[in-house]
Tab-separated table of C-alpha atoms and ligand atoms in Angstrom:
chain	number	residue	atom	x	y	z
A	1	MET	CA	51.885	266.318	121.294
A	2	SER	CA	51.541	265.210	117.578
A	3	THR	CA	49.067	263.734	115.366
A	4	PRO	CA	49.524	260.138	114.149
A	5	THR	CA	50.814	259.481	110.808
A	6	PRO	CA	47.675	258.645	108.948
A	7	ALA	CA	47.079	254.683	108.679
A	8	ALA	CA	50.185	253.308	107.338
A	9	PRO	CA	49.945	252.331	103.636
A	10	PRO	CA	49.460	248.699	103.394
A	11	ARG	CA	52.534	247.087	104.533
A	12	PRO	CA	53.584	243.456	104.518
A	13	ASP	CA	52.713	242.157	107.981
A	14	ARG	CA	54.835	239.100	107.897
A	15	PRO	CA	58.350	238.303	108.656
A	16	GLY	CA	61.343	239.031	106.603
A	17	CYS	CA	59.309	240.706	103.783
A	18	PRO	CA	61.264	243.574	102.070
A	19	GLY	CA	58.625	246.090	102.580
A	20	ARG	CA	60.723	249.160	103.539
A	21	PRO	CA	64.220	249.858	102.332
A	22	GLU	CA	65.303	250.107	105.802
A	23	ARG	CA	63.796	247.286	108.145
A	24	PRO	CA	63.568	247.799	111.846
A	25	ASP	CA	66.265	245.563	113.364
A	26	LEU	CA	64.949	245.880	117.044
A	27	VAL	CA	61.416	244.980	118.068
A	28	VAL	CA	60.661	245.978	121.604
A	29	VAL	CA	57.749	244.045	123.308
A	30	ALA	CA	56.466	245.697	126.361
A	31	ASN	CA	52.870	245.814	128.039
A	32	ARG	CA	52.459	249.289	127.251
A	33	LEU	CA	53.093	251.354	124.100
A	34	PRO	CA	55.439	254.325	124.603
A	35	VAL	CA	52.319	256.585	123.802
A	36	ARG	CA	48.917	257.293	125.057
A	37	GLN	CA	45.939	258.747	123.392
A	38	VAL	CA	44.755	262.164	124.113
A	39	PRO	CA	41.428	263.566	123.114
A	40	GLY	CA	41.759	266.562	120.872
A	41	ASP	CA	39.320	268.748	118.917
A	42	GLY	CA	39.344	266.633	115.647
A	43	GLY	CA	39.388	263.251	117.553
A	44	SER	CA	42.197	261.812	119.578
A	45	THR	CA	45.675	262.191	118.972
A	46	TRP	CA	48.768	260.286	120.576
A	47	GLU	CA	51.431	261.677	122.614
A	48	ARG	CA	54.726	260.123	123.980
A	49	SER	CA	53.914	258.864	127.437
A	50	PRO	CA	56.094	260.007	130.392
A	51	GLY	CA	58.002	256.755	131.631
A	52	GLY	CA	61.131	255.074	132.201
A	53	LEU	CA	61.407	252.431	129.573
A	54	VAL	CA	61.078	254.776	126.337
A	55	SER	CA	63.439	257.287	127.671
A	56	ALA	CA	65.855	254.540	128.463
A	57	LEU	CA	65.554	253.295	124.904
A	58	GLU	CA	65.707	256.913	123.282
A	59	SER	CA	69.441	256.388	122.678
A	60	VAL	CA	68.655	253.065	120.707
A	61	VAL	CA	66.042	254.805	118.630
A	62	ARG	CA	68.678	257.150	117.711
A	63	THR	CA	71.095	254.613	116.421
A	64	SER	CA	69.122	251.933	114.966
A	65	SER	CA	65.609	251.478	113.608
A	66	MET	CA	62.982	250.031	116.153
A	67	SER	CA	59.631	248.821	116.249
A	68	TRP	CA	57.193	248.479	119.405
A	69	VAL	CA	54.658	245.965	120.211
A	70	GLY	CA	52.319	246.866	123.087
A	71	TRP	CA	49.103	247.654	124.789
A	72	SER	CA	47.548	251.218	124.308
A	73	GLY	CA	46.346	251.340	127.951
A	74	ALA	CA	42.526	251.440	126.862
A	75	ALA	CA	40.148	248.604	126.780
A	76	ASP	CA	39.875	247.753	123.095
A	77	ASP	CA	37.554	246.384	120.705
A	78	PRO	CA	38.665	244.946	117.525
A	79	GLU	CA	37.364	247.769	115.553
A	80	HIS	CA	39.334	250.401	117.546
A	81	PRO	CA	41.549	252.681	115.396
A	82	ALA	CA	44.398	252.137	117.645
A	83	LEU	CA	44.987	248.654	116.311
A	84	THR	CA	46.558	249.797	113.196
A	85	SER	CA	50.290	250.046	113.123
A	86	PHE	CA	51.450	253.587	112.843
A	87	GLU	CA	54.541	255.392	113.264
A	88	GLN	CA	55.359	258.175	115.895
A	89	ASP	CA	58.839	259.875	116.565
A	90	GLY	CA	60.718	257.371	114.585
A	91	ILE	CA	59.256	254.178	116.067
A	92	ARG	CA	56.822	252.007	114.250
A	93	LEU	CA	54.076	251.116	116.728
A	94	HIS	CA	51.975	247.871	116.737
A	95	PRO	CA	49.122	247.919	119.202
A	96	VAL	CA	47.901	244.751	120.677
A	97	PRO	CA	44.159	244.741	121.723
A	98	VAL	CA	43.386	243.734	125.246
A	99	THR	CA	39.701	243.614	126.085
A	100	ASP	CA	38.145	244.954	129.299
A	101	ASP	CA	37.870	241.237	130.746
A	102	GLU	CA	41.350	240.444	129.804
A	103	ARG	CA	42.665	243.763	131.360
A	104	GLN	CA	41.030	242.715	134.571
A	105	GLY	CA	42.349	238.960	134.585
A	106	SER	CA	45.782	239.744	133.157
A	107	TYR	CA	46.684	243.130	134.140
A	108	ASP	CA	44.714	244.027	137.382
A	109	GLY	CA	44.773	240.252	138.356
A	110	PHE	CA	47.649	238.062	137.542
A	111	SER	CA	50.226	240.705	136.716
A	112	ASN	CA	49.375	243.128	139.567
A	113	GLY	CA	47.481	240.902	142.009
A	114	THR	CA	49.634	237.757	141.813
A	115	LEU	CA	53.138	238.623	140.349
A	116	TRP	CA	53.786	241.970	141.546
A	117	PRO	CA	53.141	241.335	145.286
A	118	LEU	CA	54.913	237.995	145.056
A	119	PHE	CA	57.938	239.435	143.485
A	120	HIS	CA	58.019	242.173	145.897
A	121	ASP	CA	58.531	239.891	148.871
A	122	ALA	CA	54.610	239.612	149.511
A	123	ILE	CA	54.409	242.795	151.101
A	124	PHE	CA	51.068	242.571	149.904
A	125	VAL	CA	49.388	239.183	150.062
A	126	PRO	CA	49.456	237.587	146.632
A	127	GLN	CA	46.204	236.072	145.141
A	128	PHE	CA	46.096	232.932	143.063
A	129	HIS	CA	43.349	232.469	140.772
A	130	GLU	CA	42.934	230.182	137.951
A	131	HIS	CA	41.064	232.441	135.605
A	132	TRP	CA	43.650	235.323	136.266
A	133	TRP	CA	46.382	232.858	134.882
A	134	GLU	CA	44.147	231.907	131.873
A	135	ALA	CA	43.776	235.625	130.951
A	136	TYR	CA	47.268	236.134	131.458
A	137	ARG	CA	48.228	233.194	129.066
A	138	SER	CA	45.975	234.484	126.461
A	139	VAL	CA	47.159	238.059	126.407
A	140	ASN	CA	50.690	236.569	126.244
A	141	ARG	CA	49.688	234.413	123.401
A	142	ARG	CA	48.516	237.509	121.568
A	143	PHE	CA	51.619	239.478	122.174
A	144	ALA	CA	53.756	236.653	120.807
A	145	GLU	CA	51.463	236.326	117.768
A	146	ARG	CA	51.367	240.122	116.993
A	147	THR	CA	55.272	240.046	117.482
A	148	ALA	CA	55.707	236.982	115.268
A	149	ARG	CA	53.874	238.728	112.485
A	150	VAL	CA	55.664	241.960	112.650
A	151	ALA	CA	59.346	241.071	113.426
A	152	PRO	CA	61.793	241.108	110.445
A	153	HIS	CA	63.617	238.099	109.684
A	154	GLY	CA	66.527	237.429	112.198
A	155	ALA	CA	65.567	240.515	114.157
A	156	ALA	CA	66.471	241.122	117.750
A	157	VAL	CA	63.512	241.031	119.975
A	158	TRP	CA	63.576	242.528	123.475
A	159	ILE	CA	60.660	241.551	125.713
A	160	HIS	CA	60.239	243.684	128.883
A	161	ASP	CA	58.815	242.761	132.359
A	162	TYR	CA	56.559	240.680	134.319
A	163	GLN	CA	53.427	241.161	132.251
A	164	LEU	CA	54.971	239.101	129.567
A	165	MET	CA	56.977	236.115	131.226
A	166	LEU	CA	55.496	233.600	128.858
A	167	VAL	CA	56.250	235.652	125.551
A	168	PRO	CA	59.808	234.316	125.052
A	169	ARG	CA	58.853	230.697	124.681
A	170	LEU	CA	55.556	231.389	122.844
A	171	LEU	CA	57.404	233.527	120.376
A	172	ARG	CA	60.316	231.091	119.966
A	173	GLU	CA	57.959	228.225	118.920
A	174	LEU	CA	56.389	230.785	116.169
A	175	ARG	CA	59.825	232.293	115.285
A	176	PRO	CA	62.773	230.295	115.619
A	177	ASP	CA	64.823	232.673	113.501
A	178	LEU	CA	64.521	235.345	116.021
A	179	ARG	CA	67.224	236.371	118.723
A	180	ILE	CA	65.056	236.847	121.808
A	181	GLY	CA	65.866	238.794	125.000
A	182	PHE	CA	63.972	239.228	128.192
A	183	PHE	CA	64.514	241.879	130.795
A	184	LEU	CA	62.530	241.839	134.330
A	185	HIS	CA	62.416	245.544	135.571
A	186	ILE	CA	61.208	244.319	139.098
A	187	PRO	CA	62.967	241.785	141.662
A	188	PHE	CA	63.179	238.276	141.022
A	189	PRO	CA	62.211	236.872	144.451
A	190	ALA	CA	63.893	234.230	146.858
A	191	GLN	CA	63.048	230.550	146.024
A	192	GLU	CA	60.732	230.191	149.133
A	193	LEU	CA	58.441	232.870	147.632
A	194	TYR	CA	58.492	231.886	143.943
A	195	LEU	CA	57.884	228.470	144.602
A	196	ARG	CA	54.429	229.342	146.044
A	197	LEU	CA	53.233	230.073	142.510
A	198	PRO	CA	51.005	227.353	141.353
A	199	TRP	CA	52.171	228.031	137.716
A	200	ARG	CA	55.888	228.411	138.436
A	201	ALA	CA	57.244	225.742	136.190
A	202	ALA	CA	55.295	227.148	133.035
A	203	LEU	CA	56.212	230.640	134.113
A	204	THR	CA	60.055	229.767	134.420
A	205	ASP	CA	59.875	227.718	130.981
A	206	GLY	CA	58.317	230.836	129.380
A	207	LEU	CA	61.535	232.766	130.301
A	208	LEU	CA	63.710	230.146	129.275
A	209	GLY	CA	62.531	230.378	125.533
A	210	ALA	CA	64.787	233.648	125.475
A	211	ASP	CA	68.497	233.629	124.390
A	212	VAL	CA	69.259	236.268	127.155
A	213	VAL	CA	67.157	236.822	130.478
A	214	GLY	CA	68.383	239.882	132.318
A	215	PHE	CA	67.849	241.051	135.701
A	216	GLN	CA	68.470	244.322	137.773
A	217	THR	CA	70.816	242.679	140.516
A	218	THR	CA	72.864	239.706	140.796
A	219	VAL	CA	70.796	238.352	143.529
A	220	GLY	CA	67.736	238.228	141.200
A	221	ALA	CA	69.720	236.532	138.434
A	222	ASP	CA	70.990	233.950	141.083
A	223	ASN	CA	67.670	233.340	142.359
A	224	PHE	CA	66.402	232.797	138.867
A	225	ARG	CA	69.241	230.227	137.966
A	226	LEU	CA	68.359	228.298	141.124
A	227	VAL	CA	64.704	228.031	140.344
A	228	THR	CA	65.496	226.769	136.724
A	229	ARG	CA	67.558	223.908	138.347
A	230	ARG	CA	65.104	222.960	140.915
A	231	LEU	CA	61.841	223.239	138.926
A	232	LEU	CA	63.054	222.260	135.343
A	233	GLY	CA	66.169	220.229	135.984
A	234	ALA	CA	68.198	222.759	133.995
A	235	ARG	CA	71.984	222.642	134.097
A	236	VAL	CA	73.651	225.974	135.672
A	237	GLU	CA	77.135	226.546	133.693
A	238	GLY	CA	78.690	229.717	134.972
A	239	ARG	CA	76.210	232.456	134.523
A	240	ASP	CA	74.193	230.452	131.751
A	241	VAL	CA	71.434	228.129	132.066
A	242	VAL	CA	71.217	224.951	129.640
A	243	ARG	CA	68.188	223.162	129.352
A	244	ALA	CA	67.430	220.534	126.509
A	245	GLY	CA	70.418	221.569	124.604
A	246	ARG	CA	69.411	225.228	124.565
A	247	ARG	CA	71.435	227.838	126.304
A	248	THR	CA	70.150	230.932	127.872
A	249	HIS	CA	72.486	233.731	129.202
A	250	VAL	CA	71.286	234.900	132.671
A	251	GLY	CA	73.037	238.474	133.261
A	252	THR	CA	72.778	241.510	135.436
A	253	TYR	CA	71.850	244.770	133.702
A	254	PRO	CA	71.058	247.472	136.184
A	255	VAL	CA	68.809	249.963	134.278
A	256	GLY	CA	69.882	253.522	133.885
A	257	ILE	CA	68.393	256.795	132.960
A	258	ASP	CA	68.951	259.385	130.473
A	259	ALA	CA	71.145	261.384	132.845
A	260	ASP	CA	72.192	264.109	130.282
A	261	ARG	CA	68.750	264.896	129.593
A	262	VAL	CA	67.789	265.230	133.241
A	263	ARG	CA	70.919	267.681	133.758
A	264	ARG	CA	70.079	269.591	130.703
A	265	ILE	CA	66.512	270.184	131.939
A	266	ALA	CA	67.973	270.854	135.528
A	267	SER	CA	70.304	273.490	134.086
A	268	ASP	CA	67.716	275.145	131.992
A	269	PRO	CA	66.982	278.741	133.499
A	270	ALA	CA	63.321	278.078	133.096
A	271	THR	CA	63.703	275.244	135.632
A	272	VAL	CA	65.849	277.182	137.901
A	273	ALA	CA	63.026	279.820	137.797
A	274	ARG	CA	60.433	277.209	138.655
A	275	ALA	CA	62.265	275.598	141.318
A	276	ALA	CA	62.532	279.084	143.119
A	277	ALA	CA	58.741	279.702	142.497
A	278	ILE	CA	58.174	276.106	143.890
A	279	ARG	CA	59.820	277.097	147.090
A	280	ALA	CA	58.055	280.507	147.334
A	281	GLU	CA	54.763	278.911	146.793
A	282	LEU	CA	55.658	276.406	149.737
A	283	GLY	CA	56.179	279.608	151.898
A	284	SER	CA	59.801	279.809	151.485
A	285	PRO	CA	60.690	277.198	154.052
A	286	ARG	CA	64.238	276.363	155.224
A	287	THR	CA	64.033	272.710	154.277
A	288	VAL	CA	61.843	270.967	151.654
A	289	LEU	CA	61.596	267.182	151.934
A	290	LEU	CA	60.357	265.313	148.780
A	291	GLY	CA	58.915	261.993	147.949
A	292	VAL	CA	57.928	261.075	144.388
A	293	ASP	CA	56.445	257.815	143.704
A	294	ARG	CA	53.629	255.816	141.968
A	295	LEU	CA	50.967	255.420	144.634
A	296	ASP	CA	51.909	251.478	145.459
A	297	TYR	CA	52.162	249.458	148.521
A	298	THR	CA	55.655	248.629	147.867
A	299	LYS	CA	57.137	252.369	147.958
A	300	GLY	CA	56.969	252.796	151.679
A	301	ILE	CA	55.168	256.077	151.445
A	302	GLU	CA	53.556	255.553	154.794
A	303	VAL	CA	56.719	254.677	156.707
A	304	ARG	CA	58.449	257.964	155.581
A	305	LEU	CA	55.280	260.032	156.738
A	306	ARG	CA	55.514	258.131	159.869
A	307	ALA	CA	59.091	259.074	160.287
A	308	TYR	CA	58.491	262.719	159.713
A	309	ARG	CA	55.578	262.559	162.096
A	310	GLY	CA	58.109	261.219	164.754
A	311	LEU	CA	60.465	263.954	164.105
A	312	LEU	CA	57.664	266.594	164.521
A	313	GLU	CA	56.344	264.998	167.527
A	314	ALA	CA	59.899	264.997	169.269
A	315	GLY	CA	60.628	268.639	168.023
A	316	ARG	CA	63.552	267.498	166.001
A	317	VAL	CA	61.928	269.038	163.026
A	318	ASP	CA	60.197	272.619	163.212
A	319	PRO	CA	56.899	272.613	161.064
A	320	ALA	CA	57.346	276.176	160.691
A	321	THR	CA	60.515	275.863	158.503
A	322	THR	CA	59.899	272.353	157.122
A	323	VAL	CA	57.562	271.131	154.470
A	324	PHE	CA	57.339	267.404	153.243
A	325	VAL	CA	56.112	267.363	149.597
A	326	GLN	CA	54.647	264.041	148.650
A	327	ILE	CA	53.856	263.340	145.046
A	328	ALA	CA	51.874	260.099	144.630
A	329	GLN	CA	51.184	259.565	141.131
A	330	PRO	CA	47.819	257.553	140.465
A	331	SER	CA	48.308	254.080	139.818
A	332	ARG	CA	46.484	250.664	139.083
A	333	ASP	CA	43.361	251.838	140.842
A	334	GLU	CA	41.780	248.462	140.235
A	335	ALA	CA	44.365	246.349	141.163
A	336	PRO	CA	44.101	244.711	144.763
A	337	GLY	CA	45.522	246.793	147.584
A	338	TYR	CA	46.070	249.833	145.585
A	339	ALA	CA	42.869	251.798	147.046
A	340	GLU	CA	43.511	250.775	150.690
A	341	THR	CA	47.286	252.054	150.332
A	342	ARG	CA	45.826	255.398	148.781
A	343	ALA	CA	43.181	255.545	151.766
A	344	SER	CA	46.112	255.040	154.401
A	345	VAL	CA	48.503	257.516	152.791
A	346	GLU	CA	45.989	259.984	152.639
A	347	GLN	CA	44.550	259.507	156.100
A	348	MET	CA	48.323	259.825	157.459
A	349	ALA	CA	48.854	262.964	155.406
A	350	GLY	CA	45.762	264.478	156.653
A	351	SER	CA	46.440	263.649	160.527
A	352	ILE	CA	49.998	265.039	160.286
A	353	ASN	CA	48.613	268.262	158.795
A	354	GLY	CA	45.809	268.324	161.300
A	355	ASP	CA	48.163	268.063	163.963
A	356	PHE	CA	51.171	270.168	162.782
A	357	SER	CA	50.126	272.652	159.953
A	358	ALA	CA	49.884	276.302	160.562
A	359	LEU	CA	46.903	278.455	158.928
A	360	GLY	CA	49.699	279.653	156.569
A	361	GLY	CA	51.212	276.436	155.472
A	362	ALA	CA	51.052	272.674	155.477
A	363	ALA	CA	53.425	270.128	157.172
A	364	VAL	CA	52.718	267.921	154.256
A	365	LYS	CA	51.806	268.857	150.496
A	366	TYR	CA	50.345	265.708	149.105
A	367	LEU	CA	49.547	265.608	145.472
A	368	HIS	CA	47.618	262.704	144.040
A	369	GLN	CA	48.641	263.707	140.517
A	370	GLY	CA	51.061	262.870	137.839
A	371	GLN	CA	53.741	265.475	136.906
A	372	ASP	CA	55.677	265.826	133.749
A	373	LEU	CA	59.483	265.573	133.588
A	374	ALA	CA	60.104	269.295	133.462
A	375	GLU	CA	58.080	269.906	136.615
A	376	LEU	CA	59.608	266.900	138.488
A	377	VAL	CA	63.184	268.137	137.657
A	378	ALA	CA	62.084	271.523	139.190
A	379	LEU	CA	60.945	269.751	142.357
A	380	TYR	CA	64.156	267.773	142.520
A	381	ARG	CA	66.139	271.037	142.335
A	382	ALA	CA	63.668	272.623	144.956
A	383	ALA	CA	64.257	269.876	147.566
A	384	ASP	CA	66.898	269.757	149.898
A	385	VAL	CA	66.489	265.914	150.739
A	386	MET	CA	64.760	263.237	148.748
A	387	VAL	CA	63.319	260.501	150.546
A	388	VAL	CA	63.173	257.060	148.557
A	389	THR	CA	62.174	254.343	150.910
A	390	PRO	CA	60.575	251.448	149.143
A	391	PHE	CA	60.174	248.199	150.908
A	392	ARG	CA	61.203	246.406	147.692
A	393	ASP	CA	62.104	247.899	144.407
A	394	GLY	CA	63.610	246.415	141.244
A	395	MET	CA	65.730	249.695	140.733
A	396	ASN	CA	63.742	253.035	141.511
A	397	LEU	CA	64.531	255.550	138.778
A	398	VAL	CA	63.370	258.502	140.742
A	399	ALA	CA	66.549	258.081	142.877
A	400	LYS	CA	68.596	258.407	139.758
A	401	GLU	CA	66.655	261.216	138.334
A	402	TYR	CA	66.935	263.157	141.655
A	403	VAL	CA	70.812	262.842	141.622
A	404	ALA	CA	71.079	263.598	138.042
A	405	ALA	CA	69.154	267.024	138.718
A	406	GLN	CA	71.599	268.098	141.443
A	407	VAL	CA	73.647	270.294	139.318
A	408	ASP	CA	74.827	272.185	142.200
A	409	LEU	CA	75.446	269.106	144.382
A	410	ASP	CA	73.257	270.636	147.088
A	411	GLY	CA	70.760	267.900	147.492
A	412	VAL	CA	70.755	264.727	149.860
A	413	LEU	CA	69.336	261.264	148.810
A	414	ILE	CA	67.978	258.938	151.353
A	415	LEU	CA	67.724	255.538	149.753
A	416	SER	CA	66.131	252.217	150.814
A	417	GLU	CA	68.431	249.314	151.167
A	418	PHE	CA	65.906	247.285	149.395
A	419	ALA	CA	65.921	249.135	146.011
A	420	GLY	CA	67.924	247.769	143.228
A	421	ALA	CA	69.205	251.291	143.127
A	422	ALA	CA	71.140	250.762	146.443
A	423	HIS	CA	73.412	248.244	144.906
A	424	GLN	CA	75.029	251.027	142.842
A	425	MET	CA	74.392	254.110	144.868
A	426	ARG	CA	76.322	253.043	147.863
A	427	GLN	CA	77.015	257.017	148.626
A	428	ALA	CA	73.372	257.614	149.359
A	429	VAL	CA	72.122	257.797	152.961
A	430	LEU	CA	71.108	254.069	152.915
A	431	VAL	CA	68.138	253.196	155.178
A	432	ASN	CA	66.173	250.118	156.162
A	433	PRO	CA	62.691	251.346	155.540
A	434	PHE	CA	61.203	248.830	158.231
A	435	ASP	CA	63.254	250.729	160.849
A	436	VAL	CA	61.184	253.958	161.699
A	437	ARG	CA	63.579	255.210	164.168
A	438	GLY	CA	66.615	254.459	161.894
A	439	LEU	CA	64.570	256.525	159.211
A	440	GLU	CA	64.046	259.456	161.491
A	441	ASP	CA	67.889	259.690	162.425
A	442	ALA	CA	68.671	259.495	158.497
A	443	ILE	CA	66.166	262.327	157.666
A	444	ASP	CA	67.794	264.393	160.838
A	445	GLU	CA	71.369	263.802	159.659
A	446	ALA	CA	70.391	264.557	155.988
A	447	VAL	CA	68.837	267.990	157.190
A	448	ASN	CA	71.491	268.862	159.901
A	449	GLY	CA	74.615	266.699	158.885
A	450	ASP	CA	77.887	268.010	157.367
A	451	ARG	CA	77.011	269.795	154.217
A	452	ARG	CA	80.672	269.246	152.870
A	453	GLN	CA	80.414	265.565	153.334
A	454	HIS	CA	76.994	265.454	151.595
A	455	ARG	CA	78.251	267.375	148.684
A	456	ARG	CA	81.127	264.953	148.344
A	457	ARG	CA	78.665	261.891	148.359
A	458	MET	CA	76.527	263.694	145.901
A	459	ALA	CA	79.256	264.326	143.504
A	460	SER	CA	80.145	260.594	143.451
A	461	LEU	CA	76.585	259.655	142.895
A	462	VAL	CA	76.356	262.112	140.019
A	463	ARG	CA	79.252	260.478	138.254
A	464	GLY	CA	77.595	257.042	138.556
A	465	VAL	CA	74.221	257.956	137.188
A	466	HIS	CA	76.067	259.410	134.151
A	467	ARG	CA	78.454	256.440	133.828
A	468	ASP	CA	75.821	253.915	134.112
A	469	ASP	CA	73.000	255.443	132.329
A	470	ALA	CA	70.222	254.341	129.776
A	471	ALA	CA	72.277	254.220	126.782
A	472	SER	CA	75.043	252.009	128.523
A	473	TRP	CA	72.362	249.748	129.814
A	474	ALA	CA	70.772	249.108	126.544
A	475	GLU	CA	73.956	248.613	124.794
A	476	HIS	CA	75.264	246.193	127.338
A	477	PHE	CA	71.845	244.119	127.064
A	478	LEU	CA	71.819	244.365	123.354
A	479	GLY	CA	75.463	243.682	122.858
A	480	ASP	CA	74.663	240.278	124.729
A	481	LEU	CA	71.669	239.665	122.868
A	482	ARG	CA	73.361	240.199	119.231
A	483	PRO	CA	76.743	238.675	120.333
A	484	THR	CA	79.884	239.255	118.432
A	485	PRO	CA	82.099	236.134	118.125
A	486	THR	CA	83.634	237.203	121.499
A	487	ALA	CA	80.261	236.834	123.023
A	488	ALA	CA	78.365	237.479	126.266
A	489	SER	CA	79.511	239.059	129.337
A	490	ALA	CA	77.766	239.444	132.667
B	501	LIG	C1	56.815	249.469	137.095
B	501	LIG	C2	56.944	248.105	136.077
B	501	LIG	C3	56.617	248.605	134.762
B	501	LIG	C4	55.289	249.539	134.711
B	501	LIG	C5	55.360	250.476	135.610
B	501	LIG	C6	54.006	251.390	135.749
B	501	LIG	O1	57.905	250.281	136.720
B	501	LIG	O2	58.064	247.642	136.318
B	501	LIG	O3	56.447	247.400	133.804
B	501	LIG	O4	54.813	249.819	133.441
B	501	LIG	O5	55.539	250.077	136.906
B	501	LIG	O6	53.060	250.657	136.054
B	501	LIG	P1	51.656	250.353	135.138
B	501	LIG	O7	50.911	249.418	135.763
B	501	LIG	O8	51.112	251.710	135.139
B	501	LIG	O9	52.142	249.935	133.628
């Protein structure tokens, strides 16, 4: 944890002005800032928040100067001290204020009650409300305006995710000198789903304000090209989309993790000791199964518990020697569907424990708590089998972290076919998360199958997560955003 640098000296908040000898040459725009406020003795301080994007961009911070535009996560009022730009860990941070009403309409509402479920194949029914859309538009406009004020002349601006899909177009109108990239971390759905959206043309046009639009999978990129043609009459030329004389490169950039960092933590003697302590605390079972997710209806937590229950009922798994650890990180409590999902997961964990636990130990250890990376990596090392069963997922970085932590190649990864990660991690035990019987068999196979074969498969997965890591993801995207004369790739 560290204290923020005191309010920055008055610094020209306008483009292209030579305020510092070395100007940031990359501006990241994401819904959240990579820090969170924590209360302390002498007032609040900031600390780096755990999470995928900031660690994915760590390598970029090391090689180029960077600034970041985002929301602090708190309900802001215009007098909030968080609204002053400040520097943390080498990144210049520019908070965007979001009021409580705007959070409800734009974040809980349009982002997480409309787009999130729609883009995850409508697993939960998406809701369409005009006032949510209006809040989303005005928050997107504020992000674009803030970015337009702070981006140096000619900078590369990298906008992230579904909360900010209108920003590329709005920003281009304000600052035509910028190179603008957009990356969608979640799936882009099939046409039939996307076309339900009453504001589909405006949202598509929003993305076409970018020079490069990136997706996790080729399927997502293909879906997007099709809707640009259908909704806006754009021309598709190879991978690019051309509209009104402007070309947008549409590419596939599967996001990776900082695999070296995870391996370093996993090899640390303190982690090895913690992993052993976790197993002891669990009652030294023969088998530890693990799930780690944000508590979200897309993650398929219930289905994996149902499969585990099926194995216990059939006597294929012995509750005296097996424990299922489910970490469910609290998430989006006020968005539609999340409270219901929590209730049903907790009901299921409770009923399995009621039916199968002994006094000395639980069949399911359920924690509705966030864990820091060191503790997660210790859990990854302690677990024999990692069960990742989302019904739909843009990528799923937990699967990659688990693999990077398998320095002894001992673990087995069960992975949903419908996670973006499955496109790269073909050596995992791939499952259809809608098929409970198939999932039971996969868990059985992971626990009792041929160890040598599982180790071989894990070795290949480990090579993959190190090859396709966060740094190579960022380099690939930014290479296309700041093209050399030999230009963009797929
Ligand atoms: C997903 C999204 C991210 C989001 C994260 C956490 O990974 O793709 O954009 O930041 O979930 O969700 P939250 O709503 O807490 O930001």
